[in-house]
């Protein structure tokens, strides 16, 4: 009895009005609102120019030296990481922080680190 709304594989719901539109559509033909890109938009930058991808790579590969802390503006923590880099503990913490940055959404990253 109920008329279920079915969308094809190459279709998606509009992020604004919920209308079924083509998956590749950038602007909804129904309401004219621009669609958000895919969630794994690694190339995006926060309002202050910080890159989540860069921070993630710094944390994973150079986390032991606190490079990602310096990059994200936590200079004090960066120095702490640098002082204890010989213990390898910062490297492990940095790696975990890199994973957390990796799974963090762009909007969360911008909210947390993007402010100038
Ligand atoms: Zn729409």
Coordinates of N, CA and C and ligand atoms in Angstrom, one line a residue:
X1 N 0.8 -1.2 0.0 CA 0.0 0.0 0.0 C 0.9 1.3 0.0
X2 N 1.9 1.3 0.9 CA 2.7 2.5 1.0 C 3.6 2.6 -0.2
X3 N 3.8 3.8 -0.7 CA 4.6 4.0 -1.9 C 6.0 4.3 -1.5
X4 N 6.8 3.2 -1.4 CA 8.2 3.4 -1.0 C 9.0 4.2 -2.0
X5 N 9.9 5.0 -1.5 CA 10.7 5.8 -2.3 C 12.0 5.0 -2.7
X6 N 12.1 4.7 -3.9 CA 13.3 3.9 -4.3 C 14.2 4.7 -5.1
X7 N 15.5 4.6 -4.8 CA 16.5 5.3 -5.6 C 17.4 4.3 -6.2
X8 N 17.8 4.6 -7.5 CA 18.7 3.8 -8.2 C 20.1 3.9 -7.7
X9 N 21.0 3.0 -8.2 CA 22.4 3.1 -7.7 C 23.0 4.4 -8.1
X10 N 22.7 4.9 -9.2 CA 23.4 6.2 -9.6 C 22.6 7.4 -9.2
X11 N 21.8 7.2 -8.1 CA 21.0 8.3 -7.6 C 21.3 8.5 -6.1
X12 N 21.0 9.7 -5.6 CA 21.2 10.0 -4.2 C 20.1 10.9 -3.7
X13 N 20.0 11.1 -2.4 CA 19.0 12.0 -1.9 C 19.7 13.4 -1.8
X14 N 18.9 14.5 -2.2 CA 19.4 15.8 -2.0 C 19.7 16.1 -0.5
X15 N 20.8 16.7 -0.2 CA 21.2 17.0 1.2 C 20.3 18.1 1.7
X16 N 19.6 18.8 0.9 CA 18.8 19.9 1.4 C 17.3 19.5 1.4
X17 N 16.7 19.1 0.3 CA 15.3 18.9 0.2 C 14.9 17.4 0.2
X18 N 15.9 16.5 0.1 CA 15.7 15.1 0.1 C 15.1 14.5 -1.2
X19 N 15.1 15.3 -2.2 CA 14.6 14.8 -3.5 C 15.6 13.8 -4.1
X20 N 15.2 12.8 -4.9 CA 16.1 11.9 -5.5 C 16.7 12.5 -6.7
X21 N 18.0 12.6 -6.7 CA 18.7 13.3 -7.8 C 19.9 12.4 -8.2
X22 N 20.5 12.7 -9.3 CA 21.6 11.9 -9.8 C 22.8 12.0 -8.9
X23 N 23.5 10.9 -8.6 CA 24.6 10.9 -7.7 C 25.7 11.8 -8.1
X24 N 25.9 12.1 -9.4 CA 26.9 13.0 -9.8 C 26.5 14.4 -9.9
X25 N 25.2 14.7 -9.5 CA 24.7 16.0 -9.6 C 25.4 16.9 -8.6
X26 N 25.9 18.1 -9.0 CA 26.5 19.0 -8.0 C 25.5 19.9 -7.4
X27 N 24.4 20.2 -8.2 CA 23.4 21.1 -7.7 C 22.0 20.4 -7.9
X28 N 21.2 20.4 -6.9 CA 19.9 19.8 -6.9 C 19.0 20.5 -7.9
X29 N 18.5 19.8 -8.9 CA 17.6 20.5 -9.8 C 16.2 21.0 -9.2
X30 N 15.9 20.4 -8.1 CA 14.6 20.7 -7.4 C 14.8 22.0 -6.6
X31 N 15.8 22.1 -5.7 CA 15.9 23.2 -4.9 C 17.1 24.1 -5.2
X32 N 18.0 23.6 -6.1 CA 19.1 24.5 -6.5 C 20.2 24.6 -5.5
X33 N 20.2 23.7 -4.4 CA 21.2 23.8 -3.4 C 22.4 22.9 -3.8
X34 N 23.6 23.4 -3.7 CA 24.8 22.7 -4.0 C 25.0 21.5 -3.0
X35 N 25.3 20.3 -3.6 CA 25.5 19.1 -2.8 C 26.9 19.0 -2.2
X36 N 26.9 18.4 -1.0 CA 28.2 18.2 -0.4 C 29.0 17.1 -1.1
X37 N 30.3 17.2 -1.1 CA 31.1 16.2 -1.8 C 31.1 15.0 -1.0
X38 N 31.9 13.9 -1.4 CA 32.0 12.7 -0.7 C 32.6 12.9 0.7
X39 N 32.3 12.2 1.7 CA 32.8 12.4 3.0 C 34.4 12.3 3.1
X40 N 35.0 11.5 2.3 CA 36.4 11.3 2.3 C 37.1 12.3 1.4
X41 N 36.8 13.6 1.7 CA 37.3 14.7 0.9 C 38.7 15.2 1.6
X42 N 39.7 14.4 1.3 CA 41.0 14.6 2.0 C 41.7 15.9 1.6
X43 N 41.4 16.4 0.4 CA 42.1 17.5 -0.1 C 41.6 18.8 0.5
X44 N 40.6 18.8 1.3 CA 39.9 20.0 1.7 C 40.8 20.7 2.8
X45 N 40.6 22.0 2.9 CA 41.4 22.8 3.9 C 40.4 23.5 4.9
X46 N 40.9 23.6 6.1 CA 40.1 24.3 7.1 C 40.1 25.8 6.8
X47 N 39.2 26.6 7.4 CA 39.2 28.0 7.1 C 40.5 28.7 7.3
X48 N 41.4 28.3 8.2 CA 42.7 28.9 8.4 C 43.8 28.3 7.5
X49 N 43.4 27.4 6.6 CA 44.4 26.9 5.6 C 45.0 25.6 6.1
X50 N 44.6 25.1 7.3 CA 45.1 23.8 7.8 C 44.5 22.6 7.0
X51 N 45.4 21.7 6.6 CA 44.9 20.5 5.9 C 44.9 19.3 6.8
X52 N 43.7 18.7 6.8 CA 43.5 17.4 7.6 C 44.5 16.4 7.1
X53 N 44.7 16.3 5.8 CA 45.6 15.2 5.2 C 47.0 15.5 5.7
X54 N 47.4 16.7 5.7 CA 48.8 17.0 6.1 C 49.0 16.7 7.6
X55 N 48.0 17.1 8.4 CA 48.1 16.8 9.8 C 48.1 15.3 10.1
X56 N 47.3 14.6 9.3 CA 47.2 13.1 9.5 C 48.6 12.5 9.2
X57 N 49.2 12.9 8.1 CA 50.5 12.4 7.6 C 51.6 12.7 8.6
X58 N 51.5 14.0 9.1 CA 52.5 14.4 10.1 C 52.4 13.6 11.3
X59 N 51.2 13.4 11.8 CA 51.0 12.6 13.0 C 51.5 11.2 12.9
X60 N 51.2 10.5 11.8 CA 51.5 9.1 11.6 C 53.0 8.9 11.4
X61 N 53.6 9.8 10.5 CA 55.0 9.6 10.2 C 56.0 10.4 11.0
X62 N 55.6 11.5 11.5 CA 56.5 12.4 12.3 C 55.9 12.7 13.7
X63 N 54.9 11.9 14.1 CA 54.2 12.2 15.4 C 55.2 12.1 16.6
X64 N 56.2 11.3 16.5 CA 57.2 11.1 17.5 C 57.9 12.4 17.8
X65 N 58.0 13.3 16.9 CA 58.7 14.6 17.0 C 57.7 15.7 17.3
X66 N 56.4 15.4 17.4 CA 55.4 16.4 17.6 C 55.1 17.3 16.5
X67 N 55.5 16.9 15.3 CA 55.4 17.8 14.1 C 53.9 18.2 13.9
X68 N 53.0 17.2 14.1 CA 51.6 17.5 13.9 C 51.0 18.5 15.0
X69 N 51.6 18.5 16.2 CA 51.3 19.4 17.2 C 51.7 20.8 16.8
X70 N 52.9 20.9 16.4 CA 53.4 22.3 15.9 C 52.5 22.7 14.8
X71 N 52.2 21.8 13.8 CA 51.4 22.2 12.7 C 50.0 22.6 13.1
X72 N 49.4 22.0 14.1 CA 48.0 22.3 14.5 C 48.0 23.4 15.5
X73 N 49.2 24.0 15.8 CA 49.2 25.1 16.7 C 49.4 24.9 18.2
X74 N 49.5 23.6 18.6 CA 49.8 23.2 20.0 C 51.3 23.2 20.2
X75 N 51.9 24.3 20.2 CA 53.4 24.4 20.3 C 53.9 23.8 21.6
X76 N 53.2 24.0 22.7 CA 53.6 23.4 24.0 C 53.7 21.9 23.9
X77 N 52.6 21.3 23.4 CA 52.6 19.9 23.2 C 53.7 19.4 22.3
X78 N 53.9 20.2 21.2 CA 55.0 19.8 20.3 C 56.3 19.7 20.9
X79 N 56.6 20.7 21.8 CA 57.9 20.6 22.6 C 57.9 19.4 23.5
X80 N 56.8 19.1 24.2 CA 56.8 17.9 25.0 C 57.1 16.7 24.2
X81 N 56.4 16.5 23.1 CA 56.7 15.4 22.2 C 58.1 15.3 21.8
X82 N 58.7 16.5 21.5 CA 60.1 16.5 21.0 C 61.0 16.1 22.1
X83 N 60.7 16.5 23.4 CA 61.6 16.2 24.5 C 61.6 14.7 24.8
X84 N 60.4 14.1 24.6 CA 60.3 12.7 24.9 C 60.3 11.7 23.7
X85 N 60.8 12.3 22.5 CA 60.8 11.5 21.3 C 61.7 10.2 21.5
X86 N 62.7 10.3 22.3 CA 63.6 9.2 22.4 C 62.9 8.0 23.1
X87 N 61.8 8.2 23.8 CA 61.1 7.1 24.5 C 60.2 6.4 23.6
X88 N 60.0 6.9 22.4 CA 59.0 6.3 21.4 C 57.6 6.4 21.8
X89 N 57.3 6.9 23.1 CA 55.9 7.0 23.5 C 55.2 8.1 22.6
X90 N 55.8 9.2 22.4 CA 55.1 10.2 21.5 C 54.8 9.6 20.1
X91 N 55.7 8.7 19.6 CA 55.5 8.1 18.3 C 54.3 7.3 18.3
X92 N 54.1 6.6 19.4 CA 52.9 5.7 19.5 C 51.6 6.6 19.6
X93 N 51.7 7.6 20.5 CA 50.5 8.5 20.7 C 50.3 9.3 19.4
X94 N 51.3 9.7 18.7 CA 51.2 10.4 17.4 C 50.5 9.6 16.4
X95 N 50.9 8.3 16.4 CA 50.3 7.3 15.4 C 48.8 7.2 15.7
X96 N 48.4 7.1 17.0 CA 47.0 7.0 17.3 C 46.3 8.3 17.0
X97 N 46.9 9.4 17.2 CA 46.3 10.7 16.9 C 46.1 10.8 15.4
X98 N 47.1 10.2 14.6 CA 47.0 10.2 13.2 C 45.7 9.4 12.7
X99 N 45.5 8.3 13.4 CA 44.3 7.5 13.0 C 43.0 8.2 13.4
X100 N 43.0 8.9 14.5 CA 41.9 9.7 14.9 C 41.6 10.8 13.9
X101 N 42.7 11.5 13.5 CA 42.6 12.5 12.5 C 42.0 12.0 11.2
X102 N 42.5 10.7 10.9 CA 42.0 10.1 9.6 C 40.5 9.8 9.6
X103 N 40.0 9.4 10.7 CA 38.6 9.1 10.8 C 37.7 10.3 11.1
X104 N 38.4 11.4 11.5 CA 37.6 12.6 11.9 C 37.1 13.2 10.6
X105 N 35.8 13.8 10.7 CA 35.3 14.4 9.5 C 35.9 15.8 9.3
X106 N 35.8 16.2 8.0 CA 36.4 17.5 7.7 C 35.8 18.6 8.5
X107 N 34.4 18.5 8.8 CA 33.8 19.6 9.6 C 34.2 19.6 11.0
X108 N 34.5 18.4 11.6 CA 35.0 18.3 12.9 C 36.4 18.9 13.0
X109 N 37.2 18.6 12.0 CA 38.6 19.1 11.9 C 38.6 20.6 11.9
X110 N 37.7 21.1 11.0 CA 37.7 22.6 10.9 C 37.2 23.2 12.2
X111 N 36.2 22.6 12.9 CA 35.7 23.1 14.1 C 36.8 23.1 15.2
X112 N 37.6 22.1 15.2 CA 38.6 21.9 16.3 C 39.9 22.6 16.0
X113 N 40.4 22.6 14.8 CA 41.7 23.1 14.5 C 41.6 24.3 13.4
X114 N 40.5 24.5 12.9 CA 40.4 25.4 11.7 C 40.3 26.9 12.1
X115 N 40.0 27.2 13.3 CA 39.8 28.6 13.7 C 41.2 29.3 13.8
X116 N 41.2 30.5 13.4 CA 42.5 31.2 13.4 C 42.8 31.9 14.7
Ligands
LIG1 ZN1 17.1 19.7 -3.3

